[in-house]
Tab-separated table of C-alpha atoms and ligand atoms in Angstrom:
chain	number	residue	atom	x	y	z
A	1	GLN	CA	-0.090	0.031	0.068
A	2	ALA	CA	1.730	3.370	-1.075
A	3	GLY	CA	2.995	5.297	1.836
A	4	VAL	CA	2.023	3.060	4.682
A	5	PHE	CA	5.027	3.801	7.118
A	6	THR	CA	4.860	0.860	10.103
A	7	TYR	CA	7.353	1.684	13.006
A	8	ASP	CA	7.764	-1.331	14.795
A	9	PRO	CA	10.934	-1.302	17.555
A	10	GLY	CA	10.102	-5.129	17.120
A	11	PHE	CA	9.229	-5.193	20.965
A	12	THR	CA	6.248	-3.899	22.402
A	13	SER	CA	4.067	-1.372	20.452
A	14	THR	CA	3.734	-0.324	16.997
A	15	ALA	CA	3.226	3.123	15.473
A	16	SER	CA	2.385	3.265	12.213
A	17	CYS	CA	0.956	6.151	10.062
A	18	ASP	CA	-0.540	6.264	6.932
A	19	SER	CA	0.284	9.153	3.954
A	20	THR	CA	-0.601	10.267	1.153
A	21	ILE	CA	2.215	12.551	0.582
A	22	THR	CA	5.255	10.421	-0.847
A	23	TYR	CA	5.513	7.276	-1.929
A	24	ILE	CA	9.208	5.557	-2.547
A	25	ASP	CA	9.992	2.107	-4.032
A	26	GLY	CA	13.457	1.131	-2.767
A	27	ASP	CA	13.924	-1.606	-5.074
A	28	LYS	CA	12.730	0.251	-7.803
A	29	GLY	CA	14.447	3.164	-7.437
A	30	GLU	CA	11.049	5.336	-7.454
A	31	LEU	CA	9.878	8.379	-5.730
A	32	TRP	CA	6.692	10.148	-6.252
A	33	TYR	CA	5.559	13.370	-4.228
A	34	ARG	CA	1.454	12.954	-4.501
A	35	GLY	CA	1.874	10.432	-7.138
A	36	TYR	CA	3.688	12.597	-9.455
A	37	PRO	CA	7.512	10.848	-10.611
A	38	ILE	CA	10.172	12.896	-9.334
A	39	GLU	CA	11.822	12.961	-12.521
A	40	GLN	CA	8.673	14.351	-14.057
A	41	LEU	CA	8.294	17.024	-11.384
A	42	ALA	CA	12.252	18.218	-11.282
A	43	ASP	CA	11.889	18.608	-15.227
A	44	GLN	CA	8.746	19.972	-15.619
A	45	SER	CA	7.619	22.103	-12.699
A	46	HIS	CA	9.444	24.027	-9.804
A	47	TYR	CA	9.657	24.595	-6.540
A	48	LEU	CA	6.784	26.983	-4.925
A	49	GLU	CA	4.522	24.818	-7.321
A	50	VAL	CA	5.584	21.438	-6.076
A	51	CYS	CA	5.480	23.125	-2.408
A	52	TYR	CA	1.636	23.584	-3.079
A	53	LEU	CA	1.489	19.966	-4.543
A	54	LEU	CA	2.644	18.793	-1.400
A	55	LEU	CA	0.692	21.109	0.864
A	56	TYR	CA	-2.558	20.886	-0.700
A	57	GLY	CA	-2.516	17.493	-2.546
A	58	GLU	CA	-3.233	18.758	-6.028
A	59	LEU	CA	-1.634	20.432	-8.755
A	60	PRO	CA	-2.526	24.393	-8.658
A	61	SER	CA	-4.634	25.977	-11.529
A	62	ALA	CA	-2.776	28.897	-12.584
A	63	GLU	CA	-5.056	31.216	-10.452
A	64	GLN	CA	-4.146	28.985	-7.314
A	65	LEU	CA	-0.187	29.237	-8.075
A	66	ALA	CA	-0.521	32.956	-8.398
A	67	ASP	CA	-2.462	33.498	-5.308
A	68	PHE	CA	-0.088	31.081	-3.379
A	69	GLU	CA	3.156	32.548	-4.754
A	70	SER	CA	1.772	35.886	-3.516
A	71	ARG	CA	1.112	34.822	0.004
A	72	VAL	CA	4.594	33.428	0.132
A	73	THR	CA	6.586	36.413	-1.335
A	74	ARG	CA	4.817	38.479	0.975
A	75	HIS	CA	6.063	37.011	3.816
A	76	THR	CA	10.113	36.707	2.963
A	77	MET	CA	10.998	39.252	5.232
A	78	VAL	CA	11.783	38.398	9.015
A	79	HIS	CA	10.674	40.696	11.654
A	80	GLU	CA	13.217	43.023	12.127
A	81	GLN	CA	14.505	42.451	15.813
A	82	MET	CA	15.671	39.014	14.483
A	83	HIS	CA	18.818	40.781	13.138
A	84	ASN	CA	19.600	41.217	16.482
A	85	PHE	CA	19.182	37.669	17.219
A	86	PHE	CA	21.658	36.693	14.854
A	87	ARG	CA	24.018	39.175	16.697
A	88	GLY	CA	23.901	36.835	19.671
A	89	PHE	CA	25.926	34.191	17.939
A	90	ARG	CA	29.717	33.759	16.989
A	91	ARG	CA	30.692	34.716	13.618
A	92	ASP	CA	32.117	31.270	13.314
A	93	ALA	CA	29.070	29.747	14.092
A	94	HIS	CA	27.817	26.662	11.862
A	95	PRO	CA	25.074	28.121	9.855
A	96	MET	CA	22.763	24.967	10.925
A	97	ALA	CA	23.199	26.029	14.584
A	98	THR	CA	22.200	29.538	13.906
A	99	MET	CA	19.036	27.992	11.791
A	100	VAL	CA	17.900	26.079	14.845
A	101	GLY	CA	18.163	28.638	17.301
A	102	VAL	CA	16.448	31.253	15.236
A	103	VAL	CA	13.708	29.112	13.584
A	104	GLY	CA	13.105	27.487	17.091
A	105	ALA	CA	12.752	31.585	18.308
A	106	MET	CA	10.139	32.517	15.554
A	107	SER	CA	7.423	31.148	17.852
A	108	ALA	CA	8.579	34.304	20.089
A	109	PHE	CA	7.978	36.686	16.990
A	110	TYR	CA	5.258	35.271	15.119
A	111	HIS	CA	3.163	34.338	18.565
A	112	ASP	CA	-0.219	34.844	16.167
A	113	SER	CA	0.306	31.460	14.269
A	114	THR	CA	1.445	29.153	17.188
A	115	ASP	CA	-2.308	27.673	17.875
A	116	ILE	CA	-2.198	24.643	16.149
A	117	SER	CA	-5.963	24.076	16.812
A	118	ASP	CA	-6.859	26.725	15.041
A	119	PRO	CA	-6.859	26.017	10.840
A	120	TRP	CA	-5.766	29.776	10.054
A	121	GLN	CA	-3.093	29.907	12.228
A	122	ARG	CA	-1.781	26.290	10.768
A	123	GLU	CA	-1.990	27.743	7.157
A	124	VAL	CA	-0.234	30.958	7.722
A	125	ALA	CA	2.610	29.021	9.984
A	126	SER	CA	2.782	26.931	7.007
A	127	ILE	CA	3.288	30.054	4.709
A	128	ARG	CA	5.573	31.876	6.692
A	129	LEU	CA	7.894	28.991	7.278
A	130	ILE	CA	8.065	28.191	3.444
A	131	ALA	CA	8.977	31.918	2.778
A	132	LYS	CA	11.240	33.079	5.596
A	133	LEU	CA	13.544	29.810	5.250
A	134	PRO	CA	15.448	31.172	2.534
A	135	THR	CA	15.957	34.224	3.990
A	136	ILE	CA	17.035	32.871	7.501
A	137	ALA	CA	19.290	30.551	5.684
A	138	ALA	CA	20.910	33.568	3.816
A	139	MET	CA	21.341	35.600	6.943
A	140	ALA	CA	22.937	32.634	8.467
A	141	TYR	CA	25.433	32.599	5.742
A	142	LYS	CA	25.827	36.632	5.509
A	143	TYR	CA	26.379	36.560	9.330
A	144	SER	CA	29.273	34.032	9.115
A	145	ILE	CA	31.065	35.514	6.710
A	146	GLY	CA	30.755	39.022	8.138
A	147	GLN	CA	28.945	40.903	5.215
A	148	PRO	CA	25.706	42.532	5.974
A	149	PHE	CA	22.224	40.999	5.422
A	150	VAL	CA	20.792	41.189	2.317
A	151	TYR	CA	16.661	41.978	2.024
A	152	PRO	CA	14.572	39.995	-0.063
A	153	ASN	CA	13.605	41.006	-3.424
A	154	ASN	CA	10.071	40.324	-4.225
A	155	GLU	CA	10.613	40.885	-7.636
A	156	LEU	CA	12.978	37.444	-8.138
A	157	ASP	CA	11.463	34.459	-7.804
A	158	TYR	CA	12.183	31.830	-5.140
A	159	ALA	CA	15.386	30.570	-6.356
A	160	SER	CA	16.725	33.967	-7.604
A	161	ASN	CA	15.770	35.501	-4.452
A	162	PHE	CA	17.557	33.117	-2.366
A	163	LEU	CA	20.493	33.435	-4.606
A	164	ASN	CA	20.620	37.379	-4.472
A	165	MET	CA	20.179	37.182	-0.569
A	166	CYS	CA	23.504	35.130	-0.361
A	167	PHE	CA	25.721	36.091	-2.680
A	168	SER	CA	24.786	39.995	-3.522
A	169	VAL	CA	26.785	42.984	-1.758
A	170	PRO	CA	25.559	46.636	-1.150
A	171	ALA	CA	29.281	47.591	-2.951
A	172	GLU	CA	27.977	46.232	-6.392
A	173	LYS	CA	24.973	44.395	-8.396
A	174	TYR	CA	24.804	41.014	-8.386
A	175	ASN	CA	22.842	39.318	-11.560
A	176	VAL	CA	21.177	36.400	-11.270
A	177	ASP	CA	21.950	33.956	-14.114
A	178	PRO	CA	18.685	32.447	-14.853
A	179	ALA	CA	19.981	28.663	-15.537
A	180	LEU	CA	21.693	28.899	-12.265
A	181	ALA	CA	18.422	30.021	-10.711
A	182	LYS	CA	16.915	26.991	-12.405
A	183	ALA	CA	19.399	24.754	-11.127
A	184	MET	CA	19.202	25.902	-7.632
A	185	ASP	CA	15.156	25.714	-7.674
A	186	ARG	CA	15.674	22.078	-8.985
A	187	ILE	CA	17.781	21.237	-5.750
A	188	PHE	CA	14.805	22.393	-3.805
A	189	THR	CA	12.414	20.583	-5.514
A	190	LEU	CA	14.876	16.962	-4.907
A	191	HIS	CA	14.939	17.791	-1.407
A	192	ALA	CA	11.398	18.957	-0.699
A	193	ASP	CA	10.324	15.437	0.938
A	194	HIS	CA	10.912	11.883	1.314
A	195	GLU	CA	8.732	9.981	3.058
A	196	GLN	CA	9.033	9.257	7.008
A	197	ASN	CA	13.009	9.843	6.862
A	198	ALA	CA	14.759	10.677	10.517
A	199	SER	CA	14.136	14.401	10.580
A	200	THR	CA	10.529	14.214	9.360
A	201	SER	CA	9.801	11.395	11.841
A	202	THR	CA	11.351	13.928	14.259
A	203	VAL	CA	8.865	16.553	13.297
A	204	ARG	CA	6.076	14.097	13.246
A	205	LEU	CA	6.813	13.421	17.015
A	206	ALA	CA	7.469	16.610	18.374
A	207	GLY	CA	4.026	17.773	16.667
A	208	SER	CA	2.590	14.643	18.469
A	209	SER	CA	3.345	16.288	21.666
A	210	GLY	CA	1.234	19.976	20.467
A	211	ALA	CA	4.302	21.864	20.199
A	212	ASN	CA	3.849	24.905	17.994
A	213	PRO	CA	5.494	24.413	14.313
A	214	PHE	CA	8.219	26.690	14.144
A	215	ALA	CA	9.404	24.419	17.414
A	216	CYS	CA	8.687	21.101	15.543
A	217	ILE	CA	10.540	22.361	12.343
A	218	ALA	CA	13.544	23.452	14.611
A	219	ALA	CA	13.672	19.704	15.921
A	220	GLY	CA	13.625	18.986	12.288
A	221	ILE	CA	16.413	21.089	11.313
A	222	ALA	CA	18.337	19.640	14.363
A	223	CYS	CA	17.721	16.174	13.123
A	224	LEU	CA	18.945	16.855	9.730
A	225	TRP	CA	22.496	18.081	10.712
A	226	GLY	CA	23.815	14.360	11.284
A	227	PRO	CA	26.321	13.244	8.874
A	228	ALA	CA	24.238	10.117	8.706
A	229	HIS	CA	20.861	12.037	7.316
A	230	GLY	CA	21.602	15.778	5.726
A	231	GLY	CA	24.995	16.523	6.607
A	232	ALA	CA	26.170	13.871	4.165
A	233	ASN	CA	26.251	16.586	1.442
A	234	GLN	CA	28.617	18.449	3.435
A	235	ALA	CA	30.563	15.503	4.481
A	236	CYS	CA	30.579	13.714	1.119
A	237	LEU	CA	32.497	16.863	-0.584
A	238	GLU	CA	34.772	17.082	2.281
A	239	MET	CA	35.545	12.795	1.605
A	240	LEU	CA	36.043	13.879	-2.227
A	241	ARG	CA	38.516	16.358	-1.530
A	242	GLN	CA	40.256	14.130	0.894
A	243	ILE	CA	40.361	11.315	-1.706
A	244	GLY	CA	42.072	14.526	-3.787
A	245	SER	CA	42.647	12.352	-7.143
A	246	VAL	CA	41.683	9.604	-9.164
A	247	GLU	CA	44.910	7.240	-7.961
A	248	ASN	CA	43.730	7.474	-4.157
A	249	ILE	CA	40.423	6.135	-4.872
A	250	PRO	CA	41.093	2.471	-3.905
A	251	GLU	CA	42.419	2.832	-0.836
A	252	TYR	CA	39.129	4.689	0.673
A	253	ILE	CA	36.892	1.918	-1.188
A	254	ALA	CA	39.361	-0.754	0.679
A	255	ARG	CA	38.734	1.632	3.888
A	256	ALA	CA	34.844	1.553	3.470
A	257	LYS	CA	34.709	-2.049	3.404
A	258	ASP	CA	37.017	-2.371	6.349
A	259	LYS	CA	34.781	-3.335	9.166
A	260	ASP	CA	37.236	-2.276	11.924
A	261	ASP	CA	37.357	0.935	10.007
A	262	PRO	CA	34.843	3.558	10.930
A	263	PHE	CA	35.328	5.329	7.398
A	264	ARG	CA	31.879	5.238	5.107
A	265	LEU	CA	31.865	6.433	1.637
A	266	MET	CA	29.338	9.702	2.216
A	267	GLY	CA	26.558	9.974	0.057
A	268	PHE	CA	26.573	6.024	-0.740
A	269	GLY	CA	24.159	3.998	0.805
A	270	HIS	CA	20.138	4.659	1.743
A	271	ARG	CA	18.105	3.322	4.526
A	272	VAL	CA	15.334	2.413	1.965
A	273	TYR	CA	16.676	2.874	-1.655
A	274	LYS	CA	18.338	-0.602	-2.625
A	275	ASN	CA	18.520	0.579	-6.047
A	276	PHE	CA	19.534	4.395	-7.870
A	277	ASP	CA	18.416	6.831	-5.673
A	278	PRO	CA	16.107	8.825	-8.384
A	279	ARG	CA	17.363	12.074	-7.342
A	280	ALA	CA	21.000	11.007	-7.498
A	281	LYS	CA	20.435	10.473	-11.269
A	282	VAL	CA	18.738	13.757	-11.824
A	283	MET	CA	21.609	15.594	-9.673
A	284	LYS	CA	23.997	13.968	-11.746
A	285	GLU	CA	22.805	15.386	-14.938
A	286	SER	CA	22.487	18.574	-13.516
A	287	ALA	CA	26.156	18.885	-11.958
A	288	ASP	CA	27.360	18.330	-15.719
A	289	GLU	CA	25.141	20.963	-16.765
A	290	VAL	CA	25.861	23.415	-13.803
A	291	LEU	CA	29.320	22.884	-14.409
A	292	ASP	CA	29.441	23.098	-18.354
A	293	LEU	CA	27.317	26.545	-17.553
A	294	LEU	CA	29.725	28.086	-15.368
A	295	GLY	CA	33.036	26.747	-17.690
A	296	ILE	CA	34.496	24.558	-14.704
A	297	HIS	CA	35.179	21.475	-17.187
A	298	ASP	CA	38.048	19.765	-15.379
A	299	ASN	CA	36.666	19.854	-11.584
A	300	PRO	CA	38.593	17.320	-9.976
A	301	THR	CA	36.006	16.807	-7.006
A	302	LEU	CA	33.578	15.637	-10.249
A	303	GLN	CA	36.556	13.597	-11.983
A	304	VAL	CA	37.017	11.506	-8.427
A	305	ALA	CA	33.365	11.415	-8.017
A	306	LYS	CA	32.100	9.847	-11.216
A	307	GLU	CA	35.417	7.410	-11.029
A	308	LEU	CA	34.614	6.539	-7.513
A	309	GLU	CA	31.238	6.224	-8.590
A	310	LYS	CA	31.889	3.781	-11.303
A	311	ILE	CA	34.365	1.570	-9.202
A	312	ALA	CA	31.632	1.140	-6.515
A	313	LEU	CA	29.163	0.249	-8.648
A	314	GLU	CA	31.468	-2.504	-10.252
A	315	ASP	CA	32.584	-3.608	-6.676
A	316	ASP	CA	31.267	-7.124	-5.534
A	317	TYR	CA	31.262	-5.876	-2.013
A	318	PHE	CA	29.231	-2.659	-2.666
A	319	VAL	CA	26.919	-4.517	-5.085
A	320	SER	CA	26.204	-7.317	-2.941
A	321	LYS	CA	25.167	-4.357	0.003
A	322	LYS	CA	22.954	-2.719	-2.538
A	323	LEU	CA	24.914	0.824	-2.232
A	324	TYR	CA	24.258	3.030	-4.651
A	325	PRO	CA	24.765	7.025	-4.677
A	326	ASN	CA	22.143	8.784	-2.690
A	327	VAL	CA	20.630	12.599	-2.935
A	328	ASP	CA	23.888	13.793	-1.095
A	329	PHE	CA	26.630	12.418	-3.965
A	330	TYR	CA	26.493	14.901	-6.383
A	331	SER	CA	24.330	17.866	-4.652
A	332	GLY	CA	27.617	19.249	-2.768
A	333	ILE	CA	29.230	19.352	-6.492
A	334	ILE	CA	26.769	21.444	-7.715
A	335	LEU	CA	26.610	24.068	-4.657
A	336	GLU	CA	30.361	24.128	-4.387
A	337	ALA	CA	30.256	25.396	-8.012
A	338	MET	CA	27.792	27.928	-7.391
A	339	GLY	CA	29.938	29.480	-5.277
A	340	PHE	CA	28.308	28.212	-1.855
A	341	PRO	CA	30.598	26.944	1.034
A	342	THR	CA	30.101	23.129	2.247
A	343	SER	CA	28.648	24.384	5.469
A	344	MET	CA	26.030	25.954	3.644
A	345	PHE	CA	24.927	22.616	2.116
A	346	THR	CA	22.829	21.176	4.635
A	347	PRO	CA	20.922	24.493	5.176
A	348	ILE	CA	19.846	24.438	1.990
A	349	PHE	CA	18.739	20.867	2.167
A	350	ALA	CA	16.773	21.918	5.029
A	351	LEU	CA	15.424	24.939	4.054
A	352	SER	CA	14.187	22.332	0.946
A	353	ARG	CA	12.776	19.908	3.057
A	354	THR	CA	10.725	22.538	5.573
A	355	VAL	CA	7.920	21.931	2.983
A	356	GLY	CA	8.194	18.296	3.344
A	357	TRP	CA	8.020	18.621	7.446
A	358	ILE	CA	5.128	20.867	7.033
A	359	SER	CA	2.935	18.714	5.089
A	360	GLN	CA	3.681	15.520	6.819
A	361	TRP	CA	3.152	17.787	10.120
A	362	LYS	CA	-0.112	19.169	8.515
A	363	GLU	CA	-0.938	15.406	8.043
A	364	MET	CA	-0.396	14.366	11.594
A	365	ILE	CA	-2.446	17.065	13.094
A	366	GLY	CA	-5.402	16.774	11.109
A	367	ASP	CA	-5.673	13.003	11.518
A	368	PRO	CA	-4.996	11.827	15.324
A	369	GLN	CA	-4.768	8.407	14.478
A	370	ASN	CA	-1.585	9.482	12.374
A	371	LYS	CA	-0.083	10.656	15.280
A	372	ILE	CA	3.646	8.500	16.196
A	373	GLY	CA	2.982	9.233	19.871
A	374	ARG	CA	4.980	7.596	22.313
A	375	PRO	CA	7.508	4.566	20.996
A	376	ARG	CA	7.888	1.589	23.721
A	377	GLN	CA	10.977	-0.202	24.613
A	378	LEU	CA	11.953	-3.631	25.634
A	379	TYR	CA	13.879	-3.256	28.755
A	380	VAL	CA	17.018	-5.161	29.316
A	381	GLY	CA	18.719	-3.490	32.232
A	382	SER	CA	18.992	-4.811	35.818
A	383	GLU	CA	16.312	-6.544	37.935
A	384	LYS	CA	14.545	-4.864	40.503
A	385	ARG	CA	17.285	-4.549	43.596
A	386	ASP	CA	17.165	-2.054	47.129
A	387	TYR	CA	19.193	1.147	47.159
A	388	VAL	CA	22.448	0.749	49.008
A	389	SER	CA	24.102	3.690	51.180
A	390	VAL	CA	27.467	4.911	49.926
A	391	GLY	CA	29.308	3.762	53.015
A	392	GLN	CA	27.896	0.051	51.998
A	393	ARG	CA	28.943	0.012	48.243
B	1	SDX	C1	20.043	10.978	3.485
B	1	SDX	O1	15.843	8.461	4.904
B	1	SDX	C2	16.227	9.235	4.258
B	1	SDX	O2	15.333	9.705	3.043
B	1	SDX	C3	17.297	10.100	4.136
B	1	SDX	C4	17.281	10.893	2.773
B	1	SDX	C5	16.251	12.243	2.862
B	1	SDX	O3	15.850	12.525	1.985
B	1	SDX	O4	15.692	12.232	3.740
B	1	SDX	O5	17.133	10.383	2.010
B	1	SDX	C6	18.986	11.810	2.736
B	1	SDX	O6	20.084	10.995	4.399
B	1	SDX	C7	20.490	10.151	2.583
B	1	SDX	C8	21.972	9.292	3.130
B	1	SDX	C9	22.713	10.119	3.468
B	1	SDX	N1	23.788	9.636	4.393
B	1	SDX	C10	24.896	9.294	4.087
B	1	SDX	O7	25.249	9.007	2.462
B	1	SDX	C11	25.847	8.550	4.673
B	1	SDX	C12	26.909	7.468	4.339
B	1	SDX	N2	25.597	6.574	4.298
B	1	SDX	C13	25.401	5.593	5.468
B	1	SDX	O8	25.551	6.016	6.569
B	1	SDX	C14	24.512	4.809	5.324
B	1	SDX	O9	24.536	4.501	4.003
B	1	SDX	C15	23.073	5.228	6.024
B	1	SDX	C16	23.324	5.735	7.213
B	1	SDX	C17	22.342	6.125	4.795
B	1	SDX	C18	21.844	3.901	5.754
B	1	SDX	O10	22.729	2.948	6.765
B	1	SDX	P1	22.237	1.643	7.172
B	1	SDX	O11	20.927	1.308	6.847
B	1	SDX	O12	23.036	0.745	8.002
B	1	SDX	O13	22.803	1.092	5.380
B	1	SDX	P2	22.413	-0.448	5.180
B	1	SDX	O14	21.463	-1.136	6.384
B	1	SDX	O15	22.064	-0.290	3.765
B	1	SDX	O16	23.703	-1.173	5.332
B	1	SDX	C19	23.958	-2.360	4.526
B	1	SDX	C20	25.634	-2.429	4.957
B	1	SDX	C21	26.128	-2.669	6.067
B	1	SDX	O17	27.143	-3.261	6.534
B	1	SDX	P3	26.927	-4.882	7.059
B	1	SDX	O18	26.355	-4.315	8.777
B	1	SDX	O19	25.668	-5.510	6.132
B	1	SDX	O20	28.044	-5.488	7.280
B	1	SDX	O21	26.514	-1.838	4.018
B	1	SDX	C22	27.237	-1.004	4.910
B	1	SDX	C23	26.741	-0.967	6.624
B	1	SDX	O22	27.792	-0.743	7.080
B	1	SDX	N3	27.339	0.541	4.471
B	1	SDX	C24	28.162	1.081	4.143
B	1	SDX	C25	27.953	2.196	3.346
B	1	SDX	N4	26.512	2.513	4.055
B	1	SDX	C26	26.208	1.127	4.522
B	1	SDX	N5	29.488	0.712	3.737
B	1	SDX	C27	30.258	1.797	3.432
B	1	SDX	N6	30.025	2.905	2.911
B	1	SDX	C28	28.808	3.311	3.018
B	1	SDX	N7	28.036	4.379	2.794
């Protein structure tokens, strides 16, 4: 049954939630948002239209899309006092640390959209989060490099606005390349949702307690940060740089196979996909396009990535364990070529996934049966015993 998620720790309790949002077939390497294959959406749609689809279940008419885009655009600015909030962080703080703090504090600035029992407030909170996450991510980046914040420019489309807020400076005009903006928009779409992954389950679990939506999304951002999850795009590019050249690949392949070596091939493997991650295929094509667009032809990192993928896909160990490149394997190459530091890779994943987190959170809030609730455990600790005072121990 499409989208059935059953959480069973194998012991005493089973929490399950049906979902109509995203379907993954890990063996076939299929991913659908509301029934539409990710390949078609990445090729023919754009991120805000995909946001509408994930939130409301259907592709919008032209009027519905125009209205939705207008509502999001009108919420792109953040409360001016939030600028001071950023100044409490060290300049060298990881942008994910800043985003967890700032998004979690949004309930202190937007308390008129925190009452989850009010459908109108849930809707406003959803629009605010989709609209403001790019602004907050760009502010976290600007703050980390000591440049002034750049306000959203609502003449620009969503992806162009984000690039402008990241790369323009008061001293000179920044012209957003439409082809680069389209590649950025495609990356947002590819990361928009992915069924019950760790961070989405975190958002659902936080939401099941009735916490406000801003706190729930901050919890999701915190979970996504881990290198086994959304932090893999940063870890993958750093790994590719560490490998450095095609000649060094065999050494790292051997390490990845060595049970006593904690090294893993970042950007490889997946809890669900035991075939190619369909997003990785699109991302690989996009990497070629973006590097070509930017005139970067002999990118050593891309050469290492392609040769590593080729060798790994022919290696019995990886084939037997069904380890394929995942969404994080190529994304870092594109983002680095665009000019982002590795520390911004996961914040970009987080802003893209915000719509997926919100859609799943709204689905759960709307159906009390769908709460993950409180998982149980199988206790394997000490038998019951009496207290012994410290003099007797
Ligand atoms: C994301 O859930 C989602 O949907 C997540 C995500 C999303 O959109 O939300 O898709 C985004 O998080 C993608 C994954 C990004 N993470 C990485 O690229 C980090 C590197 N990959 C791994 O750490 C690992 O593959 C996981 C965490 C992703 C999955 O771990 P599992 O479930 O242990 O992997 P598995 O069951 O498929 O492992 C099978 C075997 C194991 O060996 P054995 O215990 O059977 O001997 O393969 C080994 C693993 O040790 N293995 C790897 C490996 N990944 C798994 N060996 C070397 N390199 C790897 N990358």
